[in-house]
Amino acid sequence: MLVIGLGRFGASVAETLVKQGREVLAIERSPELVQQWASTLTHVVAADATNIDALRQLGAQEFSSAVVGVGTSIESSVLITVNLVDLGIEHLWVKAITPSHGKILTRIGANHVIYPEADAGVRAAHLVGGRMLDFIEFDDGFAIVKMYPPKETQGFTLAESQVRSKYGVTIVGVKSPGEDFTYAVPNTMVTRRDVLIVSGHVDLLERFAARP
């Protein structure tokens, strides 16, 4: 995997990929950041990725996937993305700063545009002060959440609490402390110490998570 830009987003992606056992080539313009991450990442190189010849010399064209984490300069982000498209890299995940920036990236060939700051803000808004522990939303308003169980589900099986018919959401699985995750079935018992994995429309999930 090719990762360009070792700011907070790019570095986090690169570090996680390495932990997953993936081979990573990280390209960063700043010598200071290269030195900072040299002992953690597989391969880190100081180079200007807006220069397509520099990318060719590093063998960027041999990668099928790349992540562009450059966010301080829209111009640099666009130039790097164009270079990667011209080099024939098939899968491009590119960080965008604004919707207009994202639209440009999509039009020039980025097939995955990421808005880390905006996505983090939306996620935090769902998590603050509620039962939700994690929140993943999809494009069609569907989401999956990890949450503590409302009181009305505690001490009952899923068939007894009838969550789906009452609230329109589906409890996909239950995680009890010290036990493996289990997929939910009608006779699954929920306790106050459990964590639920629940799917459904965002509005319905919010209503269910707001239950006492």
mmCIF file of C-alpha atoms in Angstrom:
data_model
loop_
_atom_site.group_PDB
_atom_site.id
_atom_site.type_symbol
_atom_site.label_atom_id
_atom_site.label_comp_id
_atom_site.label_asym_id
_atom_site.label_seq_id
_atom_site.Cartn_x
_atom_site.Cartn_y
_atom_site.Cartn_z
ATOM 1 C CA MET A 1 0.000 0.000 0.000
ATOM 2 C CA LEU A 2 1.216 3.462 -0.905
ATOM 3 C CA VAL A 3 0.537 6.257 1.614
ATOM 4 C CA ILE A 4 1.319 9.846 0.722
ATOM 5 C CA GLY A 5 1.449 12.452 3.479
ATOM 6 C CA LEU A 6 2.256 11.692 7.115
ATOM 7 C CA GLY A 7 0.080 14.217 8.867
ATOM 8 C CA ARG A 8 -2.273 12.925 11.546
ATOM 9 C CA PHE A 9 -4.583 11.176 9.087
ATOM 10 C CA GLY A 10 -1.950 9.688 6.780
ATOM 11 C CA ALA A 11 0.287 8.587 9.644
ATOM 12 C CA SER A 12 -2.639 6.911 11.415
ATOM 13 C CA VAL A 13 -3.574 5.014 8.248
ATOM 14 C CA ALA A 14 0.023 3.958 7.595
ATOM 15 C CA GLU A 15 0.632 2.862 11.185
ATOM 16 C CA THR A 16 -2.572 0.809 11.262
ATOM 17 C CA LEU A 17 -1.725 -0.886 7.959
ATOM 18 C CA VAL A 18 1.700 -1.858 9.304
ATOM 19 C CA LYS A 19 0.097 -3.292 12.442
ATOM 20 C CA GLN A 20 -2.124 -5.357 10.165
ATOM 21 C CA GLY A 21 0.986 -6.826 8.567
ATOM 22 C CA ARG A 22 0.700 -4.877 5.311
ATOM 23 C CA GLU A 23 3.730 -3.685 3.378
ATOM 24 C CA VAL A 24 3.606 0.122 3.309
ATOM 25 C CA LEU A 25 5.592 2.682 1.346
ATOM 26 C CA ALA A 26 5.059 6.111 2.908
ATOM 27 C CA ILE A 27 6.041 9.252 1.005
ATOM 28 C CA GLU A 28 6.348 12.545 2.876
ATOM 29 C CA ARG A 29 7.808 15.900 1.837
ATOM 30 C CA SER A 30 8.895 16.910 5.349
ATOM 31 C CA PRO A 31 12.262 15.402 6.418
ATOM 32 C CA GLU A 32 11.239 15.897 10.055
ATOM 33 C CA LEU A 33 8.138 13.728 9.671
ATOM 34 C CA VAL A 34 10.121 11.134 7.733
ATOM 35 C CA GLN A 35 12.581 10.892 10.607
ATOM 36 C CA GLN A 36 9.753 10.758 13.147
ATOM 37 C CA TRP A 37 8.103 7.748 11.490
ATOM 38 C CA ALA A 38 11.171 5.952 10.160
ATOM 39 C CA SER A 39 11.336 3.459 13.023
ATOM 40 C CA THR A 40 7.604 2.695 12.997
ATOM 41 C CA LEU A 41 6.689 2.291 9.331
ATOM 42 C CA THR A 42 8.012 -0.263 6.872
ATOM 43 C CA HIS A 43 9.464 2.147 4.308
ATOM 44 C CA VAL A 44 9.433 5.954 4.582
ATOM 45 C CA VAL A 45 10.861 8.197 1.887
ATOM 46 C CA ALA A 46 11.296 11.967 1.707
ATOM 47 C CA ALA A 47 10.001 13.048 -1.706
ATOM 48 C CA ASP A 48 7.675 15.505 -3.421
ATOM 49 C CA ALA A 49 4.685 13.486 -4.632
ATOM 50 C CA THR A 50 3.465 16.361 -6.805
ATOM 51 C CA ASN A 51 6.368 15.404 -9.084
ATOM 52 C CA ILE A 52 5.305 12.404 -11.148
ATOM 53 C CA ASP A 53 8.908 11.561 -12.046
ATOM 54 C CA ALA A 54 9.765 11.270 -8.345
ATOM 55 C CA LEU A 55 6.835 8.881 -7.917
ATOM 56 C CA ARG A 56 8.004 6.788 -10.872
ATOM 57 C CA GLN A 57 11.508 6.535 -9.436
ATOM 58 C CA LEU A 58 10.047 5.248 -6.172
ATOM 59 C CA GLY A 59 8.001 2.619 -8.020
ATOM 60 C CA ALA A 60 4.612 4.093 -7.149
ATOM 61 C CA GLN A 61 3.168 2.686 -10.375
ATOM 62 C CA GLU A 62 3.657 -0.829 -9.015
ATOM 63 C CA PHE A 63 0.988 -0.297 -6.343
ATOM 64 C CA SER A 64 -2.681 -1.037 -6.961
ATOM 65 C CA SER A 65 -3.899 1.061 -4.017
ATOM 66 C CA ALA A 66 -2.890 4.386 -2.499
ATOM 67 C CA VAL A 67 -3.986 6.728 0.268
ATOM 68 C CA VAL A 68 -3.421 10.472 -0.082
ATOM 69 C CA GLY A 69 -3.440 12.121 3.321
ATOM 70 C CA VAL A 70 -2.270 15.562 2.199
ATOM 71 C CA GLY A 71 -4.727 18.090 3.571
ATOM 72 C CA THR A 72 -2.970 21.420 4.063
ATOM 73 C CA SER A 73 -2.885 22.249 0.357
ATOM 74 C CA ILE A 74 -5.769 21.530 -2.011
ATOM 75 C CA GLU A 75 -3.479 22.184 -4.976
ATOM 76 C CA SER A 76 -0.959 19.587 -3.799
ATOM 77 C CA SER A 77 -3.727 17.106 -3.072
ATOM 78 C CA VAL A 78 -5.143 17.494 -6.576
ATOM 79 C CA LEU A 79 -1.724 17.289 -8.274
ATOM 80 C CA ILE A 80 -0.781 14.153 -6.337
ATOM 81 C CA THR A 81 -4.114 12.521 -7.171
ATOM 82 C CA VAL A 82 -3.719 13.342 -10.874
ATOM 83 C CA ASN A 83 -0.232 11.817 -10.792
ATOM 84 C CA LEU A 84 -1.513 8.615 -9.210
ATOM 85 C CA VAL A 85 -4.347 8.375 -11.737
ATOM 86 C CA ASP A 86 -1.828 8.873 -14.576
ATOM 87 C CA LEU A 87 0.351 6.129 -13.083
ATOM 88 C CA GLY A 88 -2.598 3.750 -13.323
ATOM 89 C CA ILE A 89 -3.192 3.151 -9.620
ATOM 90 C CA GLU A 90 -6.602 1.525 -9.454
ATOM 91 C CA HIS A 91 -7.854 2.298 -5.953
ATOM 92 C CA LEU A 92 -7.367 5.801 -4.552
ATOM 93 C CA TRP A 93 -8.455 6.931 -1.089
ATOM 94 C CA VAL A 94 -7.967 10.689 -0.875
ATOM 95 C CA LYS A 95 -8.524 13.037 2.057
ATOM 96 C CA ALA A 96 -10.693 16.050 1.237
ATOM 97 C CA ILE A 97 -10.939 19.291 3.190
ATOM 98 C CA THR A 98 -14.201 20.643 1.754
ATOM 99 C CA PRO A 99 -17.084 19.310 -0.374
ATOM 100 C CA SER A 100 -15.817 21.280 -3.392
ATOM 101 C CA HIS A 101 -12.360 19.776 -2.907
ATOM 102 C CA GLY A 102 -13.958 16.329 -2.760
ATOM 103 C CA LYS A 103 -15.924 16.994 -5.946
ATOM 104 C CA ILE A 104 -12.714 17.900 -7.791
ATOM 105 C CA LEU A 105 -10.993 14.753 -6.505
ATOM 106 C CA THR A 106 -13.874 12.583 -7.682
ATOM 107 C CA ARG A 107 -13.882 14.156 -11.139
ATOM 108 C CA ILE A 108 -10.162 13.587 -11.652
ATOM 109 C CA GLY A 109 -10.356 9.928 -10.685
ATOM 110 C CA ALA A 110 -10.320 9.441 -6.903
ATOM 111 C CA ASN A 111 -12.773 6.601 -6.310
ATOM 112 C CA HIS A 112 -12.824 6.992 -2.509
ATOM 113 C CA VAL A 113 -13.015 10.505 -1.040
ATOM 114 C CA ILE A 114 -12.657 10.767 2.741
ATOM 115 C CA TYR A 115 -13.656 13.680 4.983
ATOM 116 C CA PRO A 116 -11.952 12.758 8.285
ATOM 117 C CA GLU A 117 -12.729 15.951 10.196
ATOM 118 C CA ALA A 118 -16.378 16.120 9.123
ATOM 119 C CA ASP A 119 -16.902 12.389 9.674
ATOM 120 C CA ALA A 120 -15.335 12.606 13.130
ATOM 121 C CA GLY A 121 -17.603 15.530 13.998
ATOM 122 C CA VAL A 122 -20.741 13.670 12.942
ATOM 123 C CA ARG A 123 -19.644 10.570 14.835
ATOM 124 C CA ALA A 124 -18.872 12.569 17.980
ATOM 125 C CA ALA A 125 -22.276 14.270 17.852
ATOM 126 C CA HIS A 126 -23.963 10.862 17.942
ATOM 127 C CA LEU A 127 -21.775 9.569 20.762
ATOM 128 C CA VAL A 128 -21.720 12.512 23.164
ATOM 129 C CA GLY A 129 -23.930 12.050 26.185
ATOM 130 C CA GLY A 130 -25.771 8.955 24.986
ATOM 131 C CA ARG A 131 -25.748 5.172 25.141
ATOM 132 C CA MET A 132 -23.825 4.846 21.881
ATOM 133 C CA LEU A 133 -20.218 3.702 22.098
ATOM 134 C CA ASP A 134 -19.526 3.665 18.367
ATOM 135 C CA PHE A 135 -21.380 4.815 15.255
ATOM 136 C CA ILE A 136 -20.905 3.997 11.570
ATOM 137 C CA GLU A 137 -23.241 5.638 9.055
ATOM 138 C CA PHE A 138 -23.693 4.618 5.424
ATOM 139 C CA ASP A 139 -24.753 6.774 2.484
ATOM 140 C CA ASP A 140 -28.433 5.810 2.529
ATOM 141 C CA GLY A 141 -29.057 6.852 6.134
ATOM 142 C CA PHE A 142 -28.497 3.329 7.422
ATOM 143 C CA ALA A 143 -26.129 2.906 10.352
ATOM 144 C CA ILE A 144 -24.653 0.338 12.711
ATOM 145 C CA VAL A 145 -24.008 1.279 16.327
ATOM 146 C CA LYS A 146 -22.443 -0.220 19.417
ATOM 147 C CA MET A 147 -24.396 0.761 22.513
ATOM 148 C CA TYR A 148 -25.397 -0.080 26.064
ATOM 149 C CA PRO A 149 -28.813 -1.755 26.366
ATOM 150 C CA PRO A 150 -31.827 0.334 27.419
ATOM 151 C CA LYS A 151 -33.396 -0.786 30.708
ATOM 152 C CA GLU A 152 -36.466 -2.231 29.003
ATOM 153 C CA THR A 153 -34.276 -4.841 27.269
ATOM 154 C CA GLN A 154 -32.327 -5.867 30.358
ATOM 155 C CA GLY A 155 -33.301 -9.241 31.798
ATOM 156 C CA PHE A 156 -35.345 -10.183 28.746
ATOM 157 C CA THR A 157 -34.747 -12.196 25.599
ATOM 158 C CA LEU A 158 -34.944 -10.367 22.276
ATOM 159 C CA ALA A 159 -38.219 -12.140 21.550
ATOM 160 C CA GLU A 160 -39.647 -10.806 24.823
ATOM 161 C CA SER A 161 -38.448 -7.225 24.439
ATOM 162 C CA GLN A 162 -39.632 -7.027 20.786
ATOM 163 C CA VAL A 163 -37.155 -4.292 19.898
ATOM 164 C CA ARG A 164 -37.581 -4.677 16.154
ATOM 165 C CA SER A 165 -41.382 -4.347 16.158
ATOM 166 C CA LYS A 166 -41.363 -1.487 18.683
ATOM 167 C CA TYR A 167 -38.465 0.603 17.367
ATOM 168 C CA GLY A 168 -37.745 -0.621 13.830
ATOM 169 C CA VAL A 169 -34.115 -1.485 14.573
ATOM 170 C CA THR A 170 -32.380 -4.856 14.636
ATOM 171 C CA ILE A 171 -30.080 -6.127 17.375
ATOM 172 C CA VAL A 172 -27.411 -7.897 15.338
ATOM 173 C CA GLY A 173 -25.271 -9.190 18.177
ATOM 174 C CA VAL A 174 -24.533 -9.100 21.883
ATOM 175 C CA LYS A 175 -21.157 -8.886 23.633
ATOM 176 C CA SER A 176 -21.094 -9.938 27.273
ATOM 177 C CA PRO A 177 -18.076 -9.082 29.474
ATOM 178 C CA GLY A 178 -15.383 -11.738 29.196
ATOM 179 C CA GLU A 179 -17.250 -13.681 26.516
ATOM 180 C CA ASP A 180 -17.035 -13.866 22.735
ATOM 181 C CA PHE A 181 -19.329 -11.819 20.511
ATOM 182 C CA THR A 182 -22.489 -13.765 19.621
ATOM 183 C CA TYR A 183 -24.956 -13.141 16.817
ATOM 184 C CA ALA A 184 -28.390 -12.374 18.182
ATOM 185 C CA VAL A 185 -31.257 -14.873 17.999
ATOM 186 C CA PRO A 186 -34.769 -14.592 19.469
ATOM 187 C CA ASN A 187 -33.788 -16.383 22.705
ATOM 188 C CA THR A 188 -30.672 -14.234 23.285
ATOM 189 C CA MET A 189 -30.835 -12.822 26.807
ATOM 190 C CA VAL A 190 -29.694 -9.227 27.390
ATOM 191 C CA THR A 191 -28.196 -8.109 30.690
ATOM 192 C CA ARG A 192 -27.305 -4.625 31.918
ATOM 193 C CA ARG A 193 -23.595 -5.392 31.507
ATOM 194 C CA ASP A 194 -23.892 -6.323 27.833
ATOM 195 C CA VAL A 195 -23.004 -4.252 24.799
ATOM 196 C CA LEU A 196 -25.360 -4.405 21.816
ATOM 197 C CA ILE A 197 -24.595 -4.147 18.088
ATOM 198 C CA VAL A 198 -27.684 -2.592 16.506
ATOM 199 C CA SER A 199 -28.499 -1.747 12.881
ATOM 200 C CA GLY A 200 -31.178 0.408 11.316
ATOM 201 C CA HIS A 201 -32.030 3.869 10.048
ATOM 202 C CA VAL A 202 -30.190 6.667 11.860
ATOM 203 C CA ASP A 203 -33.347 8.345 13.185
ATOM 204 C CA LEU A 204 -34.689 5.068 14.566
ATOM 205 C CA LEU A 205 -31.355 4.208 16.163
ATOM 206 C CA GLU A 206 -31.237 7.623 17.831
ATOM 207 C CA ARG A 207 -34.728 7.077 19.235
ATOM 208 C CA PHE A 208 -33.829 3.615 20.533
ATOM 209 C CA ALA A 209 -30.535 4.827 22.062
ATOM 210 C CA ALA A 210 -32.405 7.635 23.829
ATOM 211 C CA ARG A 211 -34.488 5.144 25.805
ATOM 212 C CA PRO A 212 -33.658 5.170 29.542
#
